Amino acid sequence: MDDEYYFGGIEGGGTQSKMLIVSSKGDILARSYGGCTDPYLLDINAEDGFLACAQELSRMAQEAKSQINISKLKAIGLAVSGNDSADSQTRIMAALKTVDPNFAEHVYLCNDTHGSIFTASPHGGMVLIAGTGSNCVYMADNGKTYQCGGWGHMIGDEGSGYWISHRAIRTVLSHEQGIEDAPYPTDVLKKLIFDYFKINKFDELLAIFYTHFEKAYISAFAKEISDAAESDPLCAHLFYDTGLVLGKQVRALINQAYAETKQDFETMDIILEGSVFKSWSKLKQGFIDGVRTEHLKAARLLRLNETSALGAAFLGAQHANLILTLRYEELVNVLDTLRW
């Protein structure tokens, strides 16, 4: 294997992270797993968040490298949530050099959406992420990138698990206080809130949201709402609204691209990433209503069969001017095909 290079890729999220090492031929040789690597969730107010991010990235890399007994990677791509700006990339790189000077010969940093796009295709495309947080990115064939969302739970994350959970609680609270009537009875959703968060009155949510805040824990409540949506109309309505706002993000990017190119899209492949899309049947009608635009006639919705760390590895190799061959036809499956 003298002529073989080893490439690494990391899919870094707000709840969990995944790493793999691949050969130049795209064979997966090692895997490792980690926790949150979003520096702004690890510590929003200090460099500690970037240091903690670098430490977790290094730990994952060391674990994966030990599985195949190598000391250094030729290149690694890091597709990490919270890594959208040049400033954040500079700070992560500085922290990595401090924590692990031998991390890899070449390091490429991008946000988590890019890893997903290049796991499905070497030519760009669109990805819609709805997990703990949310984001939507379209990368045209010419490299031009359009984005909406990705602003975090304080001012954005529409359609994410956290957004669903927060919206559910706000719906019941507003109804209880007489601010705005819920469109359907709230008794089932109220019981779900009390049972999941182990509270007896709404005042006890204050400690959960302000004293002991854990975004992933709050986000995970969305699964309970999804399960209840099978029979409860209010929970079903919340998932319709989730599909609607996710569809609007796709529509926004299509319209942005049309405003520049003046070209309609006959169809678009859209990669759906994140646990929220496990509830696709409950999102579908809202998504269709939200995505409708005269500039897009149809969409093919794809789910990845492999972690987007693979696309990150591809970008790392590309950054080093080396070739990583991926078998794209094996890496995606079609969730649904929509036409309107």
PDB file of C-alpha atoms in Angstrom, residues 125-313:
ATOM      1  CA  GLY A 125     -26.401  20.327  -5.197  1.00  0.00           C
ATOM      2  CA  MET A 126     -28.871  21.170  -2.439  1.00  0.00           C
ATOM      3  CA  VAL A 127     -29.037  19.932   1.136  1.00  0.00           C
ATOM      4  CA  LEU A 128     -31.695  20.613   3.740  1.00  0.00           C
ATOM      5  CA  ILE A 129     -30.682  19.769   7.302  1.00  0.00           C
ATOM      6  CA  ALA A 130     -33.216  19.403  10.100  1.00  0.00           C
ATOM      7  CA  GLY A 131     -31.766  17.745  13.170  1.00  0.00           C
ATOM      8  CA  THR A 132     -30.990  19.452  16.455  1.00  0.00           C
ATOM      9  CA  GLY A 133     -30.666  22.621  14.339  1.00  0.00           C
ATOM     10  CA  SER A 134     -31.476  23.399  10.711  1.00  0.00           C
ATOM     11  CA  ASN A 135     -29.815  24.815   7.624  1.00  0.00           C
ATOM     12  CA  CYS A 136     -30.348  24.858   3.858  1.00  0.00           C
ATOM     13  CA  VAL A 137     -27.653  25.302   1.212  1.00  0.00           C
ATOM     14  CA  TYR A 138     -27.647  25.130  -2.573  1.00  0.00           C
ATOM     15  CA  MET A 139     -24.301  24.920  -4.363  1.00  0.00           C
ATOM     16  CA  ALA A 140     -24.620  25.481  -8.108  1.00  0.00           C
ATOM     17  CA  ASP A 141     -22.447  23.722 -10.695  1.00  0.00           C
ATOM     18  CA  ASN A 142     -20.312  26.859 -10.998  1.00  0.00           C
ATOM     19  CA  GLY A 143     -19.566  26.843  -7.260  1.00  0.00           C
ATOM     20  CA  LYS A 144     -21.904  29.712  -6.375  1.00  0.00           C
ATOM     21  CA  THR A 145     -23.472  29.049  -2.970  1.00  0.00           C
ATOM     22  CA  TYR A 146     -26.888  30.128  -1.719  1.00  0.00           C
ATOM     23  CA  GLN A 147     -27.902  29.700   1.905  1.00  0.00           C
ATOM     24  CA  CYS A 148     -30.773  30.325   4.273  1.00  0.00           C
ATOM     25  CA  GLY A 149     -31.154  29.274   7.890  1.00  0.00           C
ATOM     26  CA  GLY A 150     -28.257  28.095  10.008  1.00  0.00           C
ATOM     27  CA  TRP A 151     -28.674  30.905  12.537  1.00  0.00           C
ATOM     28  CA  GLY A 152     -28.899  28.763  15.661  1.00  0.00           C
ATOM     29  CA  HIS A 153     -31.722  28.250  18.109  1.00  0.00           C
ATOM     30  CA  MET A 154     -31.746  31.801  19.485  1.00  0.00           C
ATOM     31  CA  ILE A 155     -32.742  33.471  16.194  1.00  0.00           C
ATOM     32  CA  GLY A 156     -33.372  30.661  13.716  1.00  0.00           C
ATOM     33  CA  ASP A 157     -33.256  26.856  13.353  1.00  0.00           C
ATOM     34  CA  GLU A 158     -36.732  26.816  11.815  1.00  0.00           C
ATOM     35  CA  GLY A 159     -37.950  23.276  11.241  1.00  0.00           C
ATOM     36  CA  SER A 160     -35.367  21.710  13.537  1.00  0.00           C
ATOM     37  CA  GLY A 161     -36.026  19.372  16.434  1.00  0.00           C
ATOM     38  CA  TYR A 162     -35.420  22.212  18.872  1.00  0.00           C
ATOM     39  CA  TRP A 163     -37.799  24.494  16.938  1.00  0.00           C
ATOM     40  CA  ILE A 164     -40.548  21.841  17.014  1.00  0.00           C
ATOM     41  CA  SER A 165     -40.156  21.320  20.761  1.00  0.00           C
ATOM     42  CA  HIS A 166     -40.042  25.037  21.512  1.00  0.00           C
ATOM     43  CA  ARG A 167     -43.039  25.738  19.283  1.00  0.00           C
ATOM     44  CA  ALA A 168     -45.034  22.954  20.946  1.00  0.00           C
ATOM     45  CA  ILE A 169     -44.422  24.380  24.404  1.00  0.00           C
ATOM     46  CA  ARG A 170     -45.206  27.919  23.253  1.00  0.00           C
ATOM     47  CA  THR A 171     -48.453  26.729  21.654  1.00  0.00           C
ATOM     48  CA  VAL A 172     -49.698  25.147  24.878  1.00  0.00           C
ATOM     49  CA  LEU A 173     -48.488  28.036  27.060  1.00  0.00           C
ATOM     50  CA  SER A 174     -50.167  30.645  24.857  1.00  0.00           C
ATOM     51  CA  HIS A 175     -53.389  28.651  24.932  1.00  0.00           C
ATOM     52  CA  GLU A 176     -53.279  28.191  28.715  1.00  0.00           C
ATOM     53  CA  GLN A 177     -52.673  31.898  29.300  1.00  0.00           C
ATOM     54  CA  GLY A 178     -55.394  33.020  26.907  1.00  0.00           C
ATOM     55  CA  ILE A 179     -52.966  34.743  24.544  1.00  0.00           C
ATOM     56  CA  GLU A 180     -53.832  32.685  21.477  1.00  0.00           C
ATOM     57  CA  ASP A 181     -56.149  29.715  21.177  1.00  0.00           C
ATOM     58  CA  ALA A 182     -54.544  26.523  19.883  1.00  0.00           C
ATOM     59  CA  PRO A 183     -56.162  25.223  16.679  1.00  0.00           C
ATOM     60  CA  TYR A 184     -56.885  21.866  18.339  1.00  0.00           C
ATOM     61  CA  PRO A 185     -57.247  20.546  21.925  1.00  0.00           C
ATOM     62  CA  THR A 186     -54.008  20.753  23.929  1.00  0.00           C
ATOM     63  CA  ASP A 187     -54.554  18.008  26.503  1.00  0.00           C
ATOM     64  CA  VAL A 188     -52.428  15.350  24.778  1.00  0.00           C
ATOM     65  CA  LEU A 189     -49.528  17.707  24.043  1.00  0.00           C
ATOM     66  CA  LYS A 190     -49.617  19.187  27.544  1.00  0.00           C
ATOM     67  CA  LYS A 191     -49.331  15.704  29.063  1.00  0.00           C
ATOM     68  CA  LEU A 192     -46.441  14.899  26.722  1.00  0.00           C
ATOM     69  CA  ILE A 193     -44.616  18.032  27.899  1.00  0.00           C
ATOM     70  CA  PHE A 194     -45.136  17.258  31.570  1.00  0.00           C
ATOM     71  CA  ASP A 195     -44.144  13.592  31.183  1.00  0.00           C
ATOM     72  CA  TYR A 196     -41.050  14.168  29.028  1.00  0.00           C
ATOM     73  CA  PHE A 197     -39.602  17.009  31.072  1.00  0.00           C
ATOM     74  CA  LYS A 198     -40.737  15.430  34.371  1.00  0.00           C
ATOM     75  CA  ILE A 199     -42.547  18.523  35.596  1.00  0.00           C
ATOM     76  CA  ASN A 200     -45.799  19.134  37.447  1.00  0.00           C
ATOM     77  CA  LYS A 201     -46.294  22.767  36.423  1.00  0.00           C
ATOM     78  CA  PHE A 202     -45.021  25.024  33.649  1.00  0.00           C
ATOM     79  CA  ASP A 203     -42.912  27.121  36.045  1.00  0.00           C
ATOM     80  CA  GLU A 204     -40.525  24.178  36.308  1.00  0.00           C
ATOM     81  CA  LEU A 205     -39.554  24.636  32.638  1.00  0.00           C
ATOM     82  CA  LEU A 206     -37.601  27.751  33.620  1.00  0.00           C
ATOM     83  CA  ALA A 207     -34.774  25.687  35.102  1.00  0.00           C
ATOM     84  CA  ILE A 208     -34.681  23.444  32.026  1.00  0.00           C
ATOM     85  CA  PHE A 209     -34.462  26.342  29.559  1.00  0.00           C
ATOM     86  CA  TYR A 210     -32.353  28.778  31.548  1.00  0.00           C
ATOM     87  CA  THR A 211     -30.445  27.093  34.382  1.00  0.00           C
ATOM     88  CA  HIS A 212     -29.632  23.640  32.990  1.00  0.00           C
ATOM     89  CA  PHE A 213     -30.100  24.239  29.264  1.00  0.00           C
ATOM     90  CA  GLU A 214     -29.313  21.284  26.998  1.00  0.00           C
ATOM     91  CA  LYS A 215     -30.318  21.903  23.397  1.00  0.00           C
ATOM     92  CA  ALA A 216     -30.086  18.241  22.396  1.00  0.00           C
ATOM     93  CA  TYR A 217     -32.355  17.162  25.269  1.00  0.00           C
ATOM     94  CA  ILE A 218     -35.004  19.730  24.374  1.00  0.00           C
ATOM     95  CA  SER A 219     -34.678  18.873  20.692  1.00  0.00           C
ATOM     96  CA  ALA A 220     -35.237  15.174  21.355  1.00  0.00           C
ATOM     97  CA  PHE A 221     -38.735  15.971  22.633  1.00  0.00           C
ATOM     98  CA  ALA A 222     -39.721  16.367  18.972  1.00  0.00           C
ATOM     99  CA  LYS A 223     -39.741  12.581  18.600  1.00  0.00           C
ATOM    100  CA  GLU A 224     -42.428  12.297  21.272  1.00  0.00           C
ATOM    101  CA  ILE A 225     -44.516  14.838  19.381  1.00  0.00           C
ATOM    102  CA  SER A 226     -43.974  12.918  16.132  1.00  0.00           C
ATOM    103  CA  ASP A 227     -45.144   9.670  17.703  1.00  0.00           C
ATOM    104  CA  ALA A 228     -48.262  11.377  19.058  1.00  0.00           C
ATOM    105  CA  ALA A 229     -48.974  12.962  15.659  1.00  0.00           C
ATOM    106  CA  GLU A 230     -50.263   9.578  14.495  1.00  0.00           C
ATOM    107  CA  SER A 231     -53.493  10.243  16.429  1.00  0.00           C
ATOM    108  CA  ASP A 232     -53.419  13.740  17.941  1.00  0.00           C
ATOM    109  CA  PRO A 233     -54.471  16.584  15.602  1.00  0.00           C
ATOM    110  CA  LEU A 234     -52.437  19.294  17.372  1.00  0.00           C
ATOM    111  CA  CYS A 235     -49.216  17.300  17.148  1.00  0.00           C
ATOM    112  CA  ALA A 236     -50.007  16.519  13.500  1.00  0.00           C
ATOM    113  CA  HIS A 237     -50.571  20.231  12.888  1.00  0.00           C
ATOM    114  CA  LEU A 238     -47.159  21.048  14.396  1.00  0.00           C
ATOM    115  CA  PHE A 239     -45.506  18.657  11.943  1.00  0.00           C
ATOM    116  CA  TYR A 240     -47.461  20.120   9.026  1.00  0.00           C
ATOM    117  CA  ASP A 241     -46.087  23.534  10.034  1.00  0.00           C
ATOM    118  CA  THR A 242     -42.597  22.044  10.288  1.00  0.00           C
ATOM    119  CA  GLY A 243     -42.830  20.676   6.755  1.00  0.00           C
ATOM    120  CA  LEU A 244     -44.156  24.056   5.594  1.00  0.00           C
ATOM    121  CA  VAL A 245     -41.234  26.051   7.001  1.00  0.00           C
ATOM    122  CA  LEU A 246     -38.682  23.546   5.669  1.00  0.00           C
ATOM    123  CA  GLY A 247     -40.260  23.708   2.223  1.00  0.00           C
ATOM    124  CA  LYS A 248     -40.092  27.509   2.336  1.00  0.00           C
ATOM    125  CA  GLN A 249     -36.333  27.322   2.888  1.00  0.00           C
ATOM    126  CA  VAL A 250     -35.926  25.311  -0.315  1.00  0.00           C
ATOM    127  CA  ARG A 251     -38.222  27.730  -2.160  1.00  0.00           C
ATOM    128  CA  ALA A 252     -36.168  30.684  -0.909  1.00  0.00           C
ATOM    129  CA  LEU A 253     -32.975  29.248  -2.409  1.00  0.00           C
ATOM    130  CA  ILE A 254     -34.624  28.369  -5.717  1.00  0.00           C
ATOM    131  CA  ASN A 255     -35.934  31.914  -5.956  1.00  0.00           C
ATOM    132  CA  GLN A 256     -32.534  33.363  -5.004  1.00  0.00           C
ATOM    133  CA  ALA A 257     -30.858  31.357  -7.758  1.00  0.00           C
ATOM    134  CA  TYR A 258     -33.534  32.333 -10.296  1.00  0.00           C
ATOM    135  CA  ALA A 259     -33.122  36.030  -9.429  1.00  0.00           C
ATOM    136  CA  GLU A 260     -29.482  35.785 -10.529  1.00  0.00           C
ATOM    137  CA  THR A 261     -29.665  33.358 -13.450  1.00  0.00           C
ATOM    138  CA  LYS A 262     -33.212  33.945 -14.759  1.00  0.00           C
ATOM    139  CA  GLN A 263     -33.367  30.192 -15.391  1.00  0.00           C
ATOM    140  CA  ASP A 264     -36.079  27.869 -14.093  1.00  0.00           C
ATOM    141  CA  PHE A 265     -35.325  24.427 -12.691  1.00  0.00           C
ATOM    142  CA  GLU A 266     -37.106  21.474 -14.234  1.00  0.00           C
ATOM    143  CA  THR A 267     -36.153  19.324 -11.241  1.00  0.00           C
ATOM    144  CA  MET A 268     -33.813  19.386  -8.254  1.00  0.00           C
ATOM    145  CA  ASP A 269     -32.184  16.669  -6.176  1.00  0.00           C
ATOM    146  CA  ILE A 270     -32.479  17.654  -2.504  1.00  0.00           C
ATOM    147  CA  ILE A 271     -30.544  15.789   0.172  1.00  0.00           C
ATOM    148  CA  LEU A 272     -32.504  15.562   3.422  1.00  0.00           C
ATOM    149  CA  GLU A 273     -30.307  15.239   6.487  1.00  0.00           C
ATOM    150  CA  GLY A 274     -31.253  15.010  10.147  1.00  0.00           C
ATOM    151  CA  SER A 275     -33.545  13.078  12.455  1.00  0.00           C
ATOM    152  CA  VAL A 276     -36.596  15.267  11.762  1.00  0.00           C
ATOM    153  CA  PHE A 277     -36.910  13.638   8.324  1.00  0.00           C
ATOM    154  CA  LYS A 278     -37.568  10.278   9.958  1.00  0.00           C
ATOM    155  CA  SER A 279     -41.092  11.707  10.267  1.00  0.00           C
ATOM    156  CA  TRP A 280     -41.343  12.439   6.531  1.00  0.00           C
ATOM    157  CA  SER A 281     -44.930  11.196   6.163  1.00  0.00           C
ATOM    158  CA  LYS A 282     -46.038  13.835   8.695  1.00  0.00           C
ATOM    159  CA  LEU A 283     -43.995  16.582   7.035  1.00  0.00           C
ATOM    160  CA  LYS A 284     -44.802  15.833   3.400  1.00  0.00           C
ATOM    161  CA  GLN A 285     -47.957  17.890   2.765  1.00  0.00           C
ATOM    162  CA  GLY A 286     -46.590  20.928   4.562  1.00  0.00           C
ATOM    163  CA  PHE A 287     -43.317  20.618   2.653  1.00  0.00           C
ATOM    164  CA  ILE A 288     -45.128  20.492  -0.697  1.00  0.00           C
ATOM    165  CA  ASP A 289     -47.194  23.560   0.205  1.00  0.00           C
ATOM    166  CA  GLY A 290     -44.085  25.417   1.332  1.00  0.00           C
ATOM    167  CA  VAL A 291     -41.789  24.551  -1.575  1.00  0.00           C
ATOM    168  CA  ARG A 292     -44.172  25.425  -4.437  1.00  0.00           C
ATOM    169  CA  THR A 293     -42.651  27.968  -6.783  1.00  0.00           C
ATOM    170  CA  GLU A 294     -43.066  28.594 -10.490  1.00  0.00           C
ATOM    171  CA  HIS A 295     -39.299  28.268 -10.868  1.00  0.00           C
ATOM    172  CA  LEU A 296     -39.154  24.574  -9.831  1.00  0.00           C
ATOM    173  CA  LYS A 297     -41.370  21.905 -11.363  1.00  0.00           C
ATOM    174  CA  ALA A 298     -40.307  18.798  -9.433  1.00  0.00           C
ATOM    175  CA  ALA A 299     -37.928  17.493  -6.785  1.00  0.00           C
ATOM    176  CA  ARG A 300     -36.284  14.204  -5.973  1.00  0.00           C
ATOM    177  CA  LEU A 301     -35.676  13.833  -2.233  1.00  0.00           C
ATOM    178  CA  LEU A 302     -32.606  11.839  -1.264  1.00  0.00           C
ATOM    179  CA  ARG A 303     -31.383  10.288   1.973  1.00  0.00           C
ATOM    180  CA  LEU A 304     -27.750   9.413   2.492  1.00  0.00           C
ATOM    181  CA  ASN A 305     -26.809   5.792   3.129  1.00  0.00           C
ATOM    182  CA  GLU A 306     -23.503   6.868   4.653  1.00  0.00           C
ATOM    183  CA  THR A 307     -22.328   9.589   6.999  1.00  0.00           C
ATOM    184  CA  SER A 308     -21.556  12.948   5.401  1.00  0.00           C
ATOM    185  CA  ALA A 309     -18.065  12.507   6.823  1.00  0.00           C
ATOM    186  CA  LEU A 310     -17.424  10.758   3.504  1.00  0.00           C
ATOM    187  CA  GLY A 311     -18.155  13.946   1.571  1.00  0.00           C
ATOM    188  CA  ALA A 312     -15.950  15.830   4.027  1.00  0.00           C
ATOM    189  CA  ALA A 313     -13.120  13.397   3.247  1.00  0.00           C
TER     190      ALA A 313
END
